[in-house]
Amino acid sequence: MNMKGDRKYIWIFLFPMAAFLTIFLYYPFFKSLYFSFFRTKGFFDKKFIGWDNYDRLVHDKLLGAATLHTLEIMVYVIIFQVGIALLLAVMVDNIPKLKGFYRSVFFFPVVISGTAISLLFVLFYNYNFGLLNSVLAGMGLEKVLWLSESNALRAIAVPTVWHYVGFYFVLFVTAMSKIPEDYYDAAKIEGISGFKKMVKLTVPLIMSDVKVVITLAITGTLKVFDFVWVISRAQNGTDVLGTYMYKKAMVDQNFGYGSTVAIYMVVLGVVIALLANRLLKTEEITY
Amino acid sequence: MQPAIRNGREIQHTKTKRHFNMGTTFMYIVLTLWALTTIYPLFWIVNNSFKVSRDVMNKSFSLALDPVFVNYTTAFERINIGRSYMNSLIMSCSTVLLVLLFGGLAAYVLARFTFKGKRFIYSLLYATLLVPAFATVVPVYELLIKTSLVNTYWGLILPQTAGNLTFATLVIAGYMTTIAKELEEAAFIDGCNRWQMFLKIFMPVSRPVFASASIFVFLWSYNDLFSALIFVNKEKVRPIVALLNEISSQYGTDFGLMATAVTLTVIPILLIYVFISKFIQKGLTEGAVKG
């Protein structure tokens, strides 16, 4: 519908959003890009250095390690987070009772902050008095240094994965509830049930949702920060891109190089998301 | 031959039936085990918050039958967790209000007006989803310092509002496009202008999507450690997540206090969650999707 004076209202109503996004998103993004060509000392002393920051970026071994750590967590997230969510969703879809209960309980960790969960896991992983080592000691086994160089990253991946399983679980359950009953009736007549039904029928039918979830999981992993920062202080070979950027930009106050790392993160995110989209190309199914 | 076949069929029949039951039982076991991974840690932490640190360390599994409140008094008196609560509530609620108002207005325009450049605005909005906080934090920090907003409530409210606006706008616009045209026309005949139409028709009718968007914006704002560490990390404005981070680095050996801090952060959220969990999930599946 069109009304007289609409032009005015379009401007007025869009203006606050446009102002917020321009001041706090678009402008800072381009400013970051700009900063990435400078050597900085605080905000007031900066010198144009061309591509030097990017040159440093390419040769930065610590950044390479942080990238690998991020990718490792990404693999765990795709396999376990999405995998567990999918399995749980299939099961909840197939049980007659208590569906609502499981939905509420599984979703619950999503609403807790990553920081609180991290603190909880700090208490679990503590060498001398943590929950895990008390269990081991109780069974007469030797204590494990959970946050050692060789274990720390996986120890951090556990809460990261656990935190969001419920989120994707709910998305999957909803997608499955939209599958028409006659598909399942047909499967029953063909004698397809159980695991086979899941692989041949349920999962292919919700493939477009699986794709969305995987894309969300990938982009989400690139933003991991609080788990690493609180559980291991990003030490012992657990630096991920988020914590590395924070250390460079905020701890070392190296705004120029910190911005370069941030730009690299954006580019990497776009590339991985595009790649995932290409690999997971599926046809849209409508019922 | 005949009986044998019948016999065979019968066996097969009971077999599949039992198989089905076993399958269902198995599924309930697995589901319950996963449910325990979410319920037990929570119980463990709440239980331990009522013990002195020494008992948390040595007897973390035993029930706190004889609860002590020393950790709670420490939390409120020495590290002033109440203050951080207030800070969190003020900043997150303000963020939610601003996001709903400005996001709602923009969504209304995008959903109900026809004009040139709409597609362009949509693609600009989608583009913001590709820009994480990492890529804007340094310039925003500089801006907040220049305007002396750093370490004030606005120092977190404004960037978080911007960060959540796109999501809210897209979700609300998605809902508003489904509202019947007749409502709009009736309001027009009654002499409403666009602003009144938004206030009297579209806001009330879109209540469900405003509710679910506000829940998600609140949670993301309340739980956002990264921004809090950078923009508001002074004691008088520090929100609860930044305080938790502080506790873990300063009081990392005081297990009782840590358990209490986690409990105090989680319990209010949990209580609200119990009442509105259906609502949250409905909102999530109405298109409110973000990683």
mmCIF file of C-alpha atoms in Angstrom, chain A residues 1-3 6 9-10 13-14 16-17 20-21 23-26 28-29 31-32 35 43 84 88 91-92 94-98 102-113 115-116 119-120 122-124 126 129-131 134-135 162 164-165 167-168 170-171 174 212 216 222-223 225-226 229-230 233 242 245-246 249-250 253 255 259 262 265-266 270, chain B residues 27-28 30-32 34-35 37-39 41-42 44-45 57-58 61 102 105-106 108-109 112-115 121 124-125 128 130-132 134-143 145 158 161-162 165-166 169 184-185 188 192-195 197 219-220 223 225-226 229-230 241 244-245 248-249 255 258 262 266 269-270 273 277 280-281 284-285 289-291:
data_model
loop_
_atom_site.group_PDB
_atom_site.id
_atom_site.type_symbol
_atom_site.label_atom_id
_atom_site.label_comp_id
_atom_site.label_asym_id
_atom_site.label_seq_id
_atom_site.Cartn_x
_atom_site.Cartn_y
_atom_site.Cartn_z
ATOM 1 C CA MET A 1 0.000 0.000 0.000
ATOM 2 C CA ASN A 2 1.206 3.500 -0.777
ATOM 3 C CA MET A 3 0.266 6.586 1.140
ATOM 4 C CA ASP A 6 5.528 7.926 2.493
ATOM 5 C CA TYR A 9 8.432 8.296 6.695
ATOM 6 C CA ILE A 10 10.815 6.018 4.836
ATOM 7 C CA PHE A 13 12.051 5.359 10.077
ATOM 8 C CA LEU A 14 15.212 4.088 8.442
ATOM 9 C CA PRO A 16 18.189 5.570 13.279
ATOM 10 C CA MET A 17 19.185 2.153 11.989
ATOM 11 C CA PHE A 20 23.815 3.116 14.097
ATOM 12 C CA LEU A 21 25.110 0.797 11.403
ATOM 13 C CA ILE A 23 28.774 4.795 12.918
ATOM 14 C CA PHE A 24 29.372 1.469 14.654
ATOM 15 C CA LEU A 25 29.730 -1.014 11.794
ATOM 16 C CA TYR A 26 30.438 0.234 8.278
ATOM 17 C CA PRO A 28 34.695 1.131 11.789
ATOM 18 C CA PHE A 29 35.087 -1.718 9.351
ATOM 19 C CA LYS A 31 38.658 2.281 9.386
ATOM 20 C CA SER A 32 40.052 -1.130 10.415
ATOM 21 C CA PHE A 35 44.504 0.990 10.139
ATOM 22 C CA PHE A 43 45.824 6.037 18.539
ATOM 23 C CA ILE A 84 25.205 -34.985 18.229
ATOM 24 C CA LEU A 88 19.481 -36.344 19.398
ATOM 25 C CA MET A 91 15.812 -39.755 18.571
ATOM 26 C CA VAL A 92 13.481 -37.125 19.981
ATOM 27 C CA ASN A 94 11.041 -40.970 17.190
ATOM 28 C CA ILE A 95 9.974 -41.216 20.807
ATOM 29 C CA PRO A 96 6.334 -41.026 21.834
ATOM 30 C CA LYS A 97 6.637 -39.070 25.095
ATOM 31 C CA LEU A 98 8.689 -36.393 26.886
ATOM 32 C CA TYR A 102 14.103 -33.033 26.312
ATOM 33 C CA ARG A 103 13.784 -29.949 24.142
ATOM 34 C CA SER A 104 13.836 -27.642 27.147
ATOM 35 C CA VAL A 105 16.662 -29.462 28.889
ATOM 36 C CA PHE A 106 18.874 -29.720 25.806
ATOM 37 C CA PHE A 107 18.422 -26.099 24.867
ATOM 38 C CA PHE A 108 19.216 -24.831 28.324
ATOM 39 C CA PRO A 109 23.055 -24.446 28.017
ATOM 40 C CA VAL A 110 22.546 -22.080 25.081
ATOM 41 C CA VAL A 111 21.145 -19.397 27.362
ATOM 42 C CA ILE A 112 24.113 -19.524 29.768
ATOM 43 C CA SER A 113 27.064 -17.310 29.020
ATOM 44 C CA THR A 115 32.085 -17.219 30.468
ATOM 45 C CA ALA A 116 30.042 -18.934 33.193
ATOM 46 C CA LEU A 119 34.435 -21.037 34.852
ATOM 47 C CA LEU A 120 32.549 -24.246 35.512
ATOM 48 C CA VAL A 122 37.947 -24.457 35.114
ATOM 49 C CA LEU A 123 36.640 -26.178 38.235
ATOM 50 C CA PHE A 124 36.279 -29.469 36.352
ATOM 51 C CA ASN A 126 41.730 -28.179 37.915
ATOM 52 C CA PHE A 129 41.024 -30.533 43.148
ATOM 53 C CA GLY A 130 38.958 -30.559 39.948
ATOM 54 C CA LEU A 131 35.945 -32.762 39.447
ATOM 55 C CA SER A 134 38.640 -36.436 41.869
ATOM 56 C CA VAL A 135 36.745 -39.026 39.854
ATOM 57 C CA TRP A 162 28.450 -28.814 24.439
ATOM 58 C CA TYR A 164 25.484 -25.018 21.363
ATOM 59 C CA VAL A 165 24.343 -28.583 20.694
ATOM 60 C CA PHE A 167 20.623 -24.704 19.536
ATOM 61 C CA TYR A 168 21.113 -26.840 16.452
ATOM 62 C CA VAL A 170 16.029 -27.399 18.152
ATOM 63 C CA LEU A 171 16.526 -26.291 14.549
ATOM 64 C CA THR A 174 11.645 -28.265 13.975
ATOM 65 C CA VAL A 212 22.290 -23.757 7.268
ATOM 66 C CA LEU A 216 26.226 -21.200 11.279
ATOM 67 C CA LEU A 222 35.515 -18.139 13.964
ATOM 68 C CA LYS A 223 34.133 -15.999 16.781
ATOM 69 C CA PHE A 225 36.720 -16.163 22.323
ATOM 70 C CA ASP A 226 35.417 -16.550 25.871
ATOM 71 C CA TRP A 229 40.230 -16.734 27.199
ATOM 72 C CA VAL A 230 38.765 -17.922 30.494
ATOM 73 C CA ARG A 233 44.080 -17.670 29.134
ATOM 74 C CA GLY A 242 39.691 -14.336 18.362
ATOM 75 C CA MET A 245 43.434 -10.610 17.649
ATOM 76 C CA TYR A 246 42.468 -9.470 21.149
ATOM 77 C CA ALA A 249 45.065 -5.178 19.422
ATOM 78 C CA MET A 250 44.074 -4.760 23.051
ATOM 79 C CA GLN A 253 47.773 -2.034 21.981
ATOM 80 C CA PHE A 255 46.030 -1.349 16.677
ATOM 81 C CA SER A 259 43.302 -4.616 12.584
ATOM 82 C CA ALA A 262 40.805 -8.773 12.035
ATOM 83 C CA MET A 265 39.542 -13.095 9.946
ATOM 84 C CA VAL A 266 36.788 -11.529 7.852
ATOM 85 C CA VAL A 270 33.885 -15.366 3.873
ATOM 86 C CA MET B 27 16.844 -43.845 22.692
ATOM 87 C CA TYR B 28 15.418 -42.865 26.058
ATOM 88 C CA VAL B 30 20.812 -41.901 25.341
ATOM 89 C CA LEU B 31 18.558 -38.863 25.594
ATOM 90 C CA THR B 32 18.524 -39.066 29.362
ATOM 91 C CA TRP B 34 22.652 -36.199 27.423
ATOM 92 C CA ALA B 35 20.074 -34.490 29.615
ATOM 93 C CA THR B 37 25.232 -33.640 31.011
ATOM 94 C CA THR B 38 23.220 -30.426 31.081
ATOM 95 C CA ILE B 39 21.514 -30.905 34.445
ATOM 96 C CA PRO B 41 26.962 -29.802 36.139
ATOM 97 C CA LEU B 42 24.439 -27.185 37.114
ATOM 98 C CA TRP B 44 27.096 -29.651 41.036
ATOM 99 C CA ILE B 45 27.939 -25.967 40.871
ATOM 100 C CA MET B 57 38.143 -29.170 46.695
ATOM 101 C CA ASN B 58 37.984 -32.356 48.715
ATOM 102 C CA PHE B 61 30.289 -34.657 45.230
ATOM 103 C CA PHE B 102 14.927 1.207 15.796
ATOM 104 C CA LEU B 105 10.814 0.991 12.634
ATOM 105 C CA ALA B 106 13.260 -0.107 9.962
ATOM 106 C CA TYR B 108 8.218 -1.787 9.225
ATOM 107 C CA VAL B 109 9.568 0.223 6.303
ATOM 108 C CA ARG B 112 5.366 -2.661 4.198
ATOM 109 C CA PHE B 113 6.667 0.104 1.928
ATOM 110 C CA THR B 114 7.534 -0.143 -1.729
ATOM 111 C CA PHE B 115 10.392 2.055 -2.804
ATOM 112 C CA ILE B 121 19.311 -1.906 1.702
ATOM 113 C CA LEU B 124 23.747 -3.906 2.944
ATOM 114 C CA LEU B 125 22.045 -5.537 5.924
ATOM 115 C CA THR B 128 26.832 -6.681 8.125
ATOM 116 C CA LEU B 130 29.769 -11.045 7.667
ATOM 117 C CA VAL B 131 31.511 -8.468 9.850
ATOM 118 C CA PRO B 132 32.359 -9.828 13.297
ATOM 119 C CA PHE B 134 36.734 -8.214 15.870
ATOM 120 C CA ALA B 135 36.757 -6.205 12.654
ATOM 121 C CA THR B 136 35.160 -3.116 14.182
ATOM 122 C CA VAL B 137 36.454 -3.131 17.717
ATOM 123 C CA VAL B 138 39.567 -0.970 17.322
ATOM 124 C CA PRO B 139 37.900 2.001 15.578
ATOM 125 C CA VAL B 140 34.854 1.781 17.845
ATOM 126 C CA TYR B 141 37.167 1.833 20.854
ATOM 127 C CA GLU B 142 38.924 4.894 19.432
ATOM 128 C CA LEU B 143 35.575 6.587 18.844
ATOM 129 C CA ILE B 145 37.614 7.239 23.829
ATOM 130 C CA LEU B 158 25.663 1.790 21.572
ATOM 131 C CA THR B 161 22.716 -1.987 19.698
ATOM 132 C CA ALA B 162 24.434 -1.672 16.338
ATOM 133 C CA LEU B 165 20.130 -4.331 14.891
ATOM 134 C CA THR B 166 20.547 -6.258 11.665
ATOM 135 C CA THR B 169 15.393 -5.948 11.719
ATOM 136 C CA GLU B 184 -3.385 -1.497 7.198
ATOM 137 C CA GLU B 185 -6.192 -0.291 4.960
ATOM 138 C CA PHE B 188 -5.717 4.238 6.770
ATOM 139 C CA CYS B 192 -3.944 6.955 10.917
ATOM 140 C CA ASN B 193 -0.646 8.217 9.626
ATOM 141 C CA ARG B 194 2.331 5.896 9.261
ATOM 142 C CA TRP B 195 3.644 6.520 12.744
ATOM 143 C CA MET B 197 -0.088 2.736 12.158
ATOM 144 C CA LEU B 219 21.017 -13.002 25.966
ATOM 145 C CA TRP B 220 23.651 -12.015 23.422
ATOM 146 C CA ASN B 223 26.695 -12.890 27.607
ATOM 147 C CA LEU B 225 32.458 -11.014 27.136
ATOM 148 C CA PHE B 226 34.580 -9.623 24.301
ATOM 149 C CA LEU B 229 36.287 -6.515 28.388
ATOM 150 C CA ILE B 230 37.175 -3.723 25.997
ATOM 151 C CA VAL B 241 30.521 -11.567 32.507
ATOM 152 C CA LEU B 244 33.365 -13.506 36.159
ATOM 153 C CA ASN B 245 36.473 -13.193 34.038
ATOM 154 C CA SER B 248 38.725 -16.401 37.496
ATOM 155 C CA SER B 249 42.000 -14.533 37.152
ATOM 156 C CA PHE B 255 36.706 -22.577 44.484
ATOM 157 C CA MET B 258 33.909 -19.297 41.857
ATOM 158 C CA VAL B 262 28.694 -19.011 38.425
ATOM 159 C CA VAL B 266 23.168 -18.680 35.921
ATOM 160 C CA ILE B 269 18.647 -16.815 33.676
ATOM 161 C CA LEU B 270 17.566 -20.336 34.549
ATOM 162 C CA TYR B 273 14.179 -19.785 31.135
ATOM 163 C CA SER B 277 11.598 -21.794 27.238
ATOM 164 C CA ILE B 280 12.405 -18.951 23.111
ATOM 165 C CA GLN B 281 12.367 -22.054 20.966
ATOM 166 C CA LEU B 284 14.215 -19.450 17.279
ATOM 167 C CA THR B 285 12.300 -21.486 14.763
ATOM 168 C CA VAL B 289 18.709 -17.699 13.479
ATOM 169 C CA LYS B 290 22.170 -16.559 14.415
ATOM 170 C CA GLY B 291 25.364 -18.460 15.283
#
